[in-house]
């Protein structure tokens, strides 16, 4: 019934099946929206946050989605600035994922603040010394960029494209996309970084504070780098999931291998920097403030060295190595493992840089503060995921997201073409 | 930003922890002075708004050698690294809703400007900042006792001790009215200071050698030899500041003759304390 | 955000920060405007035909 | 043109674009944020002219001078009054919270009459006629002595008026709740003769030996004690605290000596023995001892030997000897008694034993010592007019010496020994031991009239409630200085118009008396309480109304004193706790938690530690050794002979093993969600233990068991 909207020559499931799928996920969205309404109506007392946990689950989710959404700007950077042309076959999808991540991030921020109706003060009364101000500005600007990058793809919809103006608009936007991509990269560098800065500048919090370059603590650069490194992992992961669900091959292996390879080297370089940073912090910064790092990983019911090991070794070094070595990289299973570990790793890093900071006592007579999110927090955190699934489903169904789809699925659908 | 203005005040306090009895007068005086709300259950101290909170410290020894001390904790009104006014909270507030008064050294909070991002709370190691998770509510009629000097806060914003800034304004206005160009020491005293039955709190201008707080603290105007971030360290061996090594440079000092209490003021590595306790307070290796 | 907000100061921090910001904004604005105008132009040039 | 899908789409997009560039959005955004800055449900206090009025706080016996800041006619802040002889500027948290009592949700807003188990509002006329009618019946029945009255104290004009009402009515049954003052007078009566009382010169003493007196827990006149304690540093005075638990006082003291609960009396006598044995006593002072001093000496040497006392009290012999010696050798030593706040049950043996220490070292009426002098009476009332009924009834013996056994008597007898009971400024149904029994007694008394500002536990048991002004709504003379070296009377003034339809207790007494008519009415010929007070205060009224206070006595009393040790020489036994548990439950007095007539304010409750109250549950304090593997905030069931309570536990190294410490002042049950239904009232778990020889309720705790809930 909606065949008129489906890209020419593309095979899609029947509309009823599609509708049912959307309905199921839609229910989750409604749950999240209900929780969101509660929070806006009754206030943040609906959460389990408290004066020790001013930053909690949401801020973690926020940082996490932005980190994994980093695939968009990095892929864009490679495609449009460094002219890595193969990536044109995945850039659309990268942009869509980025769009989902960043729109979610903005939504979460709108829920998280105590006075949503005053949220715009962050722009209007901006304090340029605050990392959060930098985040807000760059985040929203970059979201605009993503929207701009997304528009041409939308206009390529079979019906929309019939409108000459839209057709030309899409065409022209492709033409100058490099300019947008460059701006996007610039903005991303700063907001990814300043998100890291948010933690790094908290010199009242020995676990978070880092020395740095000029006004930027090392976490600034580590966050940008990690987003660029693990973002593509997420893009590849979501592509893999989409391929599995649709039972179609959507992106050629050479593209996947290339992106994996780049991601791999980024991860390795990042994790080396991260290890150096950790060692310097643990042996110089923190002792100078009177702490042993053991203080941060003991005397509590949850946080132990395991989290440090998991983040850096298991979810950093290992995926990095897998992805830089041709043999392992081109083994689908190992690659998948690496990609998953990578995504987990970057999310874990953001968790540590938000929630563990809040948990650790700084005053010698204070105690660890652990917290469990309320269902409202969980629901509003699940919301973006559900919303993302729906948006991907819709865009995949109606837009020519994967340029190689037709070619790959023309002769013998859903088989590897080596 | 008249940082270098010599006439600038630097209000601060010193609290004698040997006199403090943990009676709670300062907490309540603060609450009623500043229209602090209360709710049905205040036993979860992690969401209980107490601008002035009295911590209970123990020396960790077992019966009968155990000891207790009480430590009142208002906002520390940090001067920030090098005492340049970039307090941990002020420097992070994205909307300029909290600001550093270079003429008073007081860290302000503008409730109508705050949009509740709570970054300042994360940045404050003293947990001196409190969020209004709920709408403030008073039993019927009780709102009649609210003071017009401090506006009640709406839900969704951060609040904290202001060193009773409205009392400073009142004193300053009076001085201006009387044609004096400055206020007297006793004209501006915080609600906790005046209430303390033990007289444990001394408040005044750390820049004014004639003020008692200055006499007791004897702040060192120069950066600490081993940590340029630390300014205003006390020259009194029994006086210390909380987490001084972080370089937050609080304007609230504490006084105690008990070594274990002074040690509890900061964090030390194995053996560090023994090396430095003799030449006083909390040295930093930063 | 604007020089008429009272937080505004003509110091280096503001110039750098908002310099960057307004620069980015204007690039995006300019880019978009160009695309739209060009698209409109093309549309009429080809007499509303989407193929060329 | 025909609107096809394409142009429709275009129009739609155009509309959206147009709207988003229009100023509408900006305006809306701006307005909405301004709205959040002026939410109608967030109060905006009215501004006005600032005024300060000085008065006196009567929330506790401390009776501090207060300064009330007002905006026009609205009081907005209570602060300590500078230069007031008791507190000179300082204030305690309860006084500062005073305004919260004014608007307390549990205020009684108008006279109430019990109807079934509910109260209904009635007019003052009806209320007074109901009361006077009932009283008239009692009188006509020729049994006026069956009218009883409980007040917080016997000093002060209002209490005097109640007493006067009873006498002219024909009843001797006027009772006061236990208080530090009452214990000071009992001790003085036993050692120094009736009508005298004791004050301690804490601010000048150089060695304070405190037998559990919570000098910074709210003992005596709290703020004055805080100041005296704080000045120790400068004065170089030593505080030695003898107490089973590391209270704030113990923590603040120079020396803390943990003692087995209930053995304080023996310790004091043991120290007396040491002082006598080592000739550390003041010979001149001891020469004047009466009442069998030699007998006492002999007794001390035999029954109170170091080894024995060390075993009983759990304190090393060396420590006992050392402390006794330090005490005796100090220039201005003083031994202080009255466990906790000093207002709950005490053993006379302990009080007298401690005071005997003072007598032995001869610091009675010396600077820095214990001041013994007659109770200063500053009020003069004309003789009551007594008719035959009055004379006959008043001649009857008092039903019982103390308030707690009054209720025992009521419960014991089948027909009412008390026909009508007045309760003023006290809350026996909450603050006496074994509250269940007390409530039962209230049930058996046919007619109970409560003169209370709040619908508290006792008011709830009353048949009629005559609501009185709170302390900042009324004029009253406030005698103060409990336990202090100076005696002061302050004048509490109405700083705010009565918020509800309440009256001054004095005026209510007049109304009732006048309604009873006859000789009773003749004893009350004043129009208003103000007029009455002015008359009664007589010669000091001028200064009192002028300065707001009058100092009745200050400095070392010149008055001669006698010392009579008869009570001790009769070798009284020490009291033993009831019950059979393996642990001992003891009450904890804490400055932040009032335990007597006045409940805590919302502000005060907010300051209570989460080591005492968590959510709605009491947290008890026990030593880790006693805890046997229990963790902080584990739930346990406390069982005593009187009942059980579910509580949480807090492990503390500051309490002697074998003890369970429970905060006093929790577990209120009236209508104020910020204060009530939080934790358990320890008085429901502890029953009275009557001390032989004194008849006092001397229960210092009760045996208890704990089991994991």
Short mmCIF file of C-alpha atoms in Angstrom, two decimals, chain A:
data_model
loop_
_atom_site.label_atom_id
_atom_site.label_comp_id
_atom_site.label_asym_id
_atom_site.label_seq_id
_atom_site.Cartn_x
_atom_site.Cartn_y
_atom_site.Cartn_z
CA UNK A 1 0.00 0.00 0.00
CA UNK A 2 2.93 2.37 0.66
CA UNK A 3 4.87 0.98 -2.33
CA UNK A 4 4.82 4.40 -4.00
CA UNK A 5 7.16 5.67 -1.31
CA UNK A 6 9.57 2.75 -1.30
CA UNK A 7 12.80 3.29 -3.28
CA UNK A 8 12.69 1.83 -6.77
CA UNK A 9 13.88 -1.77 -7.06
CA UNK A 10 14.23 -2.15 -3.30
CA UNK A 11 12.52 -5.07 -1.60
CA UNK A 12 10.72 -4.25 1.68
CA UNK A 13 8.56 -6.29 4.01
CA UNK A 14 4.79 -5.92 3.66
CA UNK A 15 3.29 -2.88 5.28
CA UNK A 16 1.27 -4.76 7.94
CA UNK A 17 4.39 -6.53 9.23
CA UNK A 18 6.20 -3.19 9.22
CA UNK A 19 3.28 -1.55 11.04
CA UNK A 20 3.20 -4.24 13.74
CA UNK A 21 6.92 -3.87 14.32
CA UNK A 22 6.60 -0.11 14.65
CA UNK A 23 3.62 -0.52 16.98
CA UNK A 24 5.61 -2.75 19.37
CA UNK A 25 8.52 -0.34 19.57
CA UNK A 26 6.04 2.53 19.63
CA UNK A 27 4.64 1.15 22.90
CA UNK A 28 8.08 1.54 24.47
CA UNK A 29 8.24 5.09 23.14
CA UNK A 30 4.89 5.87 24.76
CA UNK A 31 6.16 4.49 28.08
CA UNK A 32 9.16 6.79 27.85
CA UNK A 33 7.01 9.74 26.85
CA UNK A 34 4.75 9.10 29.87
CA UNK A 35 7.75 9.14 32.20
CA UNK A 36 9.00 12.29 30.47
CA UNK A 37 5.64 13.92 31.06
CA UNK A 38 5.73 12.96 34.74
CA UNK A 39 9.16 14.50 35.12
CA UNK A 40 8.23 17.72 33.38
CA UNK A 41 4.98 17.98 35.32
CA UNK A 42 6.09 16.92 38.81
CA UNK A 43 9.77 17.81 38.63
CA UNK A 44 12.99 15.92 39.16
CA UNK A 45 11.74 14.46 42.46
CA UNK A 46 10.50 11.71 40.12
CA UNK A 47 14.08 10.56 39.81
CA UNK A 48 16.35 8.99 42.40
CA UNK A 49 18.92 11.71 41.96
CA UNK A 50 19.90 13.64 45.08
CA UNK A 51 22.28 16.36 46.16
CA UNK A 52 25.20 13.93 45.87
CA UNK A 53 24.02 12.69 42.48
CA UNK A 54 23.30 15.91 40.61
CA UNK A 55 24.61 14.13 37.54
CA UNK A 56 23.27 10.63 37.05
CA UNK A 57 21.96 8.09 34.54
CA UNK A 58 20.79 10.70 32.04
CA UNK A 59 24.05 12.54 31.80
CA UNK A 60 25.74 9.22 31.26
CA UNK A 61 23.25 8.34 28.49
CA UNK A 62 23.81 11.80 27.06
CA UNK A 63 27.57 11.42 26.94
CA UNK A 64 27.27 7.87 25.67
CA UNK A 65 24.99 8.63 22.72
CA UNK A 66 27.11 11.58 21.75
CA UNK A 67 30.22 9.45 21.89
CA UNK A 68 28.78 6.67 19.74
CA UNK A 69 27.18 9.29 17.53
CA UNK A 70 30.68 10.52 16.82
CA UNK A 71 30.72 8.14 13.85
CA UNK A 72 28.78 10.69 11.86
CA UNK A 73 31.23 13.55 12.09
CA UNK A 74 34.27 11.32 11.73
CA UNK A 75 32.95 9.44 8.72
CA UNK A 76 31.87 12.75 7.23
CA UNK A 77 35.31 14.18 7.88
CA UNK A 78 36.96 11.22 6.12
CA UNK A 79 34.52 11.23 3.24
CA UNK A 80 34.30 14.94 2.45
CA UNK A 81 37.60 16.33 3.70
CA UNK A 82 40.03 13.46 3.34
CA UNK A 83 38.11 12.24 0.25
CA UNK A 84 37.93 8.60 1.36
CA UNK A 85 35.39 7.92 -1.36
CA UNK A 86 34.32 4.35 -0.42
CA UNK A 87 32.69 5.80 2.65
CA UNK A 88 29.97 7.38 0.51
CA UNK A 89 28.32 3.96 0.78
CA UNK A 90 27.84 4.25 4.52
CA UNK A 91 27.84 8.01 5.11
CA UNK A 92 24.04 8.32 4.79
CA UNK A 93 23.53 5.76 7.51
CA UNK A 94 26.25 7.30 9.65
CA UNK A 95 24.45 10.64 9.36
CA UNK A 96 21.09 9.11 10.29
CA UNK A 97 22.61 7.41 13.34
CA UNK A 98 24.29 10.66 14.28
CA UNK A 99 21.01 12.49 13.86
CA UNK A 100 19.27 10.03 16.17
CA UNK A 101 22.04 10.21 18.77
CA UNK A 102 22.20 13.99 18.84
CA UNK A 103 18.45 14.57 18.82
CA UNK A 104 18.26 12.10 21.72
CA UNK A 105 21.04 13.93 23.54
CA UNK A 106 19.21 17.23 23.23
CA UNK A 107 15.96 15.64 24.40
CA UNK A 108 17.69 14.11 27.44
CA UNK A 109 19.16 17.49 28.34
CA UNK A 110 15.70 19.02 28.10
CA UNK A 111 14.42 16.43 30.59
CA UNK A 112 17.44 16.61 32.86
CA UNK A 113 17.40 20.29 33.74
CA UNK A 114 15.31 21.45 36.66
CA UNK A 115 13.84 24.40 34.79
CA UNK A 116 13.29 23.26 31.19
CA UNK A 117 11.52 26.48 30.29
CA UNK A 118 14.67 28.38 31.18
CA UNK A 119 16.94 26.04 29.27
CA UNK A 120 17.70 28.74 26.72
CA UNK A 121 19.45 30.79 29.42
CA UNK A 122 22.49 28.65 28.69
CA UNK A 123 22.68 30.46 25.36
CA UNK A 124 21.29 33.81 26.39
CA UNK A 125 23.28 34.24 29.62
CA UNK A 126 26.19 32.14 28.40
CA UNK A 127 29.21 31.86 30.68
CA UNK A 128 31.95 31.26 28.14
CA UNK A 129 34.24 29.81 30.81
CA UNK A 130 31.95 26.85 31.40
CA UNK A 131 32.56 23.65 29.49
CA UNK A 132 28.83 23.02 29.57
CA UNK A 133 28.19 26.24 27.67
CA UNK A 134 30.61 25.08 25.00
CA UNK A 135 28.79 21.75 24.90
CA UNK A 136 25.39 23.39 24.53
CA UNK A 137 26.47 25.70 21.72
CA UNK A 138 28.46 23.19 19.70
CA UNK A 139 25.93 20.45 20.33
CA UNK A 140 23.00 22.40 18.97
CA UNK A 141 25.00 23.82 16.08
CA UNK A 142 26.25 20.38 15.15
CA UNK A 143 22.72 19.06 15.37
CA UNK A 144 21.80 21.67 12.79
CA UNK A 145 24.65 20.40 10.63
CA UNK A 146 23.41 16.82 10.94
CA UNK A 147 19.94 17.93 9.96
CA UNK A 148 21.42 19.65 6.91
CA UNK A 149 23.36 16.50 6.07
CA UNK A 150 20.21 14.43 6.57
CA UNK A 151 17.91 16.57 4.39
CA UNK A 152 19.28 15.57 0.96
CA UNK A 153 18.78 11.91 1.83
CA UNK A 154 15.17 12.64 2.76
CA UNK A 155 14.63 14.59 -0.43
CA UNK A 156 15.85 11.58 -2.38
CA UNK A 157 12.67 9.80 -1.37
CA UNK A 158 10.90 8.64 -4.52
CA UNK A 159 8.00 11.03 -4.17
CA UNK A 160 9.84 14.01 -2.75
CA UNK A 161 12.41 13.74 -5.50
CA UNK A 162 9.66 14.25 -8.07
CA UNK A 163 9.41 17.82 -6.84
CA UNK A 164 11.96 19.64 -9.03
CA UNK A 165 12.85 22.11 -6.31
CA UNK A 166 13.55 19.36 -3.82
CA UNK A 167 15.48 17.44 -6.43
CA UNK A 168 17.71 20.43 -7.16
CA UNK A 169 18.01 21.31 -3.48
CA UNK A 170 19.23 17.83 -2.68
CA UNK A 171 21.62 17.99 -5.61
CA UNK A 172 23.05 21.38 -4.60
CA UNK A 173 23.37 20.40 -0.95
CA UNK A 174 25.41 17.38 -1.97
CA UNK A 175 27.50 19.84 -3.90
CA UNK A 176 28.52 21.93 -0.92
CA UNK A 177 28.35 19.12 1.62
CA UNK A 178 32.10 19.39 2.18
CA UNK A 179 31.60 22.85 3.70
CA UNK A 180 28.95 21.55 6.09
CA UNK A 181 31.01 18.50 6.94
CA UNK A 182 34.02 20.66 7.72
CA UNK A 183 31.95 22.90 9.98
CA UNK A 184 30.48 19.80 11.58
CA UNK A 185 33.89 18.36 12.23
CA UNK A 186 35.01 21.65 13.78
CA UNK A 187 31.94 21.81 16.02
CA UNK A 188 32.18 18.13 16.95
CA UNK A 189 35.79 18.48 17.93
CA UNK A 190 34.76 21.14 20.43
CA UNK A 191 31.61 19.63 21.88
CA UNK A 192 33.02 16.12 22.15
CA UNK A 193 36.01 17.70 23.78
CA UNK A 194 34.15 20.00 26.08
CA UNK A 195 32.07 17.04 27.24
CA UNK A 196 35.34 15.58 28.40
CA UNK A 197 36.27 18.95 29.79
CA UNK A 198 33.10 18.92 31.91
CA UNK A 199 34.70 16.27 34.09
CA UNK A 200 38.31 17.33 33.67
CA UNK A 201 37.84 20.86 34.99
CA UNK A 202 36.17 19.77 38.23
CA UNK A 203 39.24 20.40 40.34
CA UNK A 204 37.19 19.79 43.45
CA UNK A 205 36.86 16.18 42.38
CA UNK A 206 40.22 14.40 42.41
CA UNK A 207 38.81 11.46 40.49
CA UNK A 208 37.76 13.68 37.61
CA UNK A 209 40.35 16.42 37.50
CA UNK A 210 43.11 16.32 34.90
CA UNK A 211 45.90 18.62 34.00
CA UNK A 212 45.95 19.73 30.39
CA UNK A 213 46.81 22.13 27.63
CA UNK A 214 45.83 25.78 28.12
CA UNK A 215 42.20 25.78 29.25
CA UNK A 216 41.62 22.23 28.06
CA UNK A 217 42.17 19.28 30.41
CA UNK A 218 43.46 16.06 28.85
CA UNK A 219 39.96 14.58 29.06
CA UNK A 220 38.98 17.15 26.44
CA UNK A 221 41.20 15.55 23.83
CA UNK A 222 40.60 12.01 25.07
CA UNK A 223 36.85 12.42 24.62
CA UNK A 224 37.14 13.77 21.09
CA UNK A 225 39.57 11.06 20.17
CA UNK A 226 37.51 8.27 21.73
CA UNK A 227 34.34 9.51 20.00
CA UNK A 228 36.13 9.49 16.66
CA UNK A 229 37.57 6.07 17.45
CA UNK A 230 34.48 4.28 18.74
CA UNK A 231 31.83 6.20 16.80
CA UNK A 232 32.51 4.19 13.62
CA UNK A 233 32.27 0.99 15.70
CA UNK A 234 28.72 1.97 16.56
CA UNK A 235 27.93 2.83 12.94
CA UNK A 236 29.21 -0.58 11.91
CA UNK A 237 27.36 -2.29 14.76
CA UNK A 238 24.03 -0.71 13.82
CA UNK A 239 24.68 -1.54 10.15
CA UNK A 240 25.32 -5.13 11.15
CA UNK A 241 22.12 -5.24 13.18
CA UNK A 242 20.13 -3.72 10.31
CA UNK A 243 21.61 -6.25 7.92
CA UNK A 244 20.69 -9.08 10.27
CA UNK A 245 17.13 -7.88 10.76
CA UNK A 246 16.53 -7.14 7.08
CA UNK A 247 18.36 -10.31 6.10
CA UNK A 248 20.14 -8.26 3.42
CA UNK A 249 23.69 -7.30 2.77
CA UNK A 250 23.65 -3.50 2.65
CA UNK A 251 27.27 -2.39 2.67
CA UNK A 252 30.14 -4.02 0.78
CA UNK A 253 32.83 -5.66 2.88
CA UNK A 254 35.62 -3.47 1.57
CA UNK A 255 33.79 -0.47 2.99
CA UNK A 256 33.25 -2.20 6.31
CA UNK A 257 36.88 -3.36 6.42
CA UNK A 258 38.13 0.12 5.64
CA UNK A 259 36.06 1.76 8.35
CA UNK A 260 37.00 -0.98 10.83
CA UNK A 261 40.65 -0.46 10.01
CA UNK A 262 40.48 3.29 10.55
CA UNK A 263 38.50 2.77 13.73
CA UNK A 264 41.03 0.20 14.90
CA UNK A 265 43.97 2.52 14.53
CA UNK A 266 42.05 5.34 16.19
CA UNK A 267 41.22 3.05 19.11
CA UNK A 268 44.82 1.90 19.52
CA UNK A 269 46.18 5.44 19.47
CA UNK A 270 43.42 6.57 21.82
CA UNK A 271 43.91 3.77 24.28
CA UNK A 272 47.65 4.42 24.43
CA UNK A 273 46.94 8.06 25.23
CA UNK A 274 44.31 6.98 27.76
CA UNK A 275 46.74 4.61 29.47
CA UNK A 276 49.41 7.30 29.69
CA UNK A 277 46.82 9.73 31.05
CA UNK A 278 45.64 7.21 33.62
CA UNK A 279 49.17 6.43 34.78
CA UNK A 280 50.11 10.09 35.09
CA UNK A 281 46.85 10.85 36.92
CA UNK A 282 47.27 7.90 39.26
CA UNK A 283 50.92 8.51 40.06
CA UNK A 284 51.24 12.28 39.95
CA UNK A 285 47.96 14.20 39.98
CA UNK A 286 46.02 12.25 42.59
CA UNK A 287 48.81 11.60 45.12
CA UNK A 288 49.53 15.32 45.00
CA UNK A 289 46.04 15.87 46.34
CA UNK A 290 46.52 13.33 49.11
CA UNK A 291 44.78 10.32 47.58
CA UNK A 292 45.86 6.81 46.71
CA UNK A 293 43.99 5.60 43.65
CA UNK A 294 42.94 2.61 45.78
CA UNK A 295 40.63 5.14 47.47
CA UNK A 296 38.60 5.35 44.26
CA UNK A 297 38.20 1.61 43.86
CA UNK A 298 37.60 0.28 47.37
CA UNK A 299 35.31 0.43 50.42
CA UNK A 300 32.12 0.35 48.42
CA UNK A 301 29.66 -2.14 47.06
CA UNK A 302 30.21 -1.61 43.35
CA UNK A 303 33.24 0.24 42.05
CA UNK A 304 36.45 -1.78 41.95
CA UNK A 305 39.54 -2.06 39.78
CA UNK A 306 37.48 -4.36 37.57
CA UNK A 307 35.86 -1.30 36.01
CA UNK A 308 39.25 0.19 35.13
CA UNK A 309 40.47 -3.09 33.64
CA UNK A 310 37.27 -3.68 31.70
CA UNK A 311 37.25 -0.18 30.24
CA UNK A 312 40.88 0.03 29.20
CA UNK A 313 42.04 -3.51 28.50
CA UNK A 314 39.04 -5.66 27.65
CA UNK A 315 37.04 -2.94 25.90
CA UNK A 316 39.93 -0.83 24.60
CA UNK A 317 43.15 -2.66 23.88
CA UNK A 318 41.50 -5.89 22.70
CA UNK A 319 39.09 -4.38 20.14
CA UNK A 320 41.86 -2.09 18.98
CA UNK A 321 44.18 -4.99 18.29
CA UNK A 322 41.48 -7.06 16.60
CA UNK A 323 40.67 -4.21 14.25
CA UNK A 324 44.20 -3.26 13.24
CA UNK A 325 45.19 -6.78 12.24
CA UNK A 326 43.93 -7.72 8.78
CA UNK A 327 43.30 -11.37 9.59
CA UNK A 328 41.23 -10.72 12.70
CA UNK A 329 39.59 -7.60 11.26
CA UNK A 330 38.28 -9.47 8.23
CA UNK A 331 36.96 -12.33 10.33
CA UNK A 332 33.26 -11.36 10.68
CA UNK A 333 32.85 -12.90 14.14
CA UNK A 334 35.99 -11.36 15.65
CA UNK A 335 35.15 -8.05 14.01
CA UNK A 336 31.71 -8.12 15.55
CA UNK A 337 33.20 -8.94 18.95
CA UNK A 338 35.64 -6.05 18.59
CA UNK A 339 32.90 -3.64 17.53
CA UNK A 340 30.65 -4.63 20.44
CA UNK A 341 33.51 -4.41 22.95
CA UNK A 342 34.44 -1.01 21.57
CA UNK A 343 30.94 0.36 21.97
CA UNK A 344 30.71 -1.06 25.50
CA UNK A 345 34.12 0.40 26.29
CA UNK A 346 33.32 3.96 25.31
CA UNK A 347 29.99 3.83 27.15
CA UNK A 348 31.77 2.47 30.24
CA UNK A 349 34.28 5.30 30.01
CA UNK A 350 31.47 7.85 30.00
CA UNK A 351 29.83 6.04 32.93
CA UNK A 352 33.01 6.27 34.95
CA UNK A 353 33.43 9.93 34.06
CA UNK A 354 29.93 10.75 35.30
CA UNK A 355 28.67 8.36 37.96
CA UNK A 356 31.83 7.12 39.61
CA UNK A 357 32.91 10.74 40.09
CA UNK A 358 29.70 11.41 42.01
CA UNK A 359 29.99 8.23 44.08
CA UNK A 360 33.45 8.87 45.50
CA UNK A 361 33.77 10.70 48.85
CA UNK A 362 36.20 13.61 48.78
CA UNK A 363 35.88 14.90 52.34
CA UNK A 364 37.79 12.52 54.59
CA UNK A 365 34.71 12.09 56.80
CA UNK A 366 32.22 11.57 53.99
CA UNK A 367 31.09 8.19 52.68
CA UNK A 368 30.51 6.54 49.30
CA UNK A 369 27.18 7.41 47.73
CA UNK A 370 25.66 4.77 45.49
CA UNK A 371 22.42 5.33 43.64
CA UNK A 372 19.83 3.30 41.76
CA UNK A 373 17.83 5.10 39.07
CA UNK A 374 14.04 5.31 39.35
CA UNK A 375 11.86 3.70 36.68
CA UNK A 376 11.16 7.16 35.30
CA UNK A 377 14.87 7.63 34.65
CA UNK A 378 15.15 4.23 33.01
CA UNK A 379 12.09 4.80 30.84
CA UNK A 380 13.32 8.17 29.64
CA UNK A 381 16.72 6.63 28.92
CA UNK A 382 15.20 3.78 26.92
CA UNK A 383 13.05 6.25 25.01
CA UNK A 384 15.82 7.39 22.63
CA UNK A 385 16.69 3.79 21.78
CA UNK A 386 13.13 3.00 20.80
CA UNK A 387 12.82 6.25 18.92
CA UNK A 388 16.06 5.46 17.12
CA UNK A 389 14.83 2.03 16.04
CA UNK A 390 11.67 3.57 14.60
CA UNK A 391 13.55 6.30 12.75
CA UNK A 392 15.99 3.79 11.25
CA UNK A 393 13.14 1.50 10.23
CA UNK A 394 11.26 4.33 8.56
CA UNK A 395 14.30 5.84 6.81
CA UNK A 396 15.51 2.42 5.67
CA UNK A 397 12.08 1.64 4.32
CA UNK A 398 11.45 4.87 2.44
CA UNK A 399 14.84 6.38 1.68
CA UNK A 400 17.77 5.24 -0.46
CA UNK A 401 20.03 4.97 2.59
CA UNK A 402 22.41 2.31 1.25
CA UNK A 403 23.64 3.09 -2.29
CA UNK A 404 24.95 -0.48 -2.64
CA UNK A 405 21.73 -2.17 -1.53
CA UNK A 406 20.30 -2.71 -5.02
CA UNK A 407 23.54 -4.02 -6.43
CA UNK A 408 24.16 -6.33 -3.49
CA UNK A 409 20.68 -7.76 -3.47
CA UNK A 410 19.97 -7.93 -7.21
CA UNK A 411 21.21 -11.36 -8.20
CA UNK A 412 21.27 -13.41 -5.03
CA UNK A 413 19.87 -11.51 -2.03
CA UNK A 414 21.21 -11.87 1.51
CA UNK A 415 24.46 -13.67 0.66
CA UNK A 416 28.02 -12.53 1.03
CA UNK A 417 29.48 -11.35 -2.30
CA UNK A 418 33.19 -11.90 -2.10
#
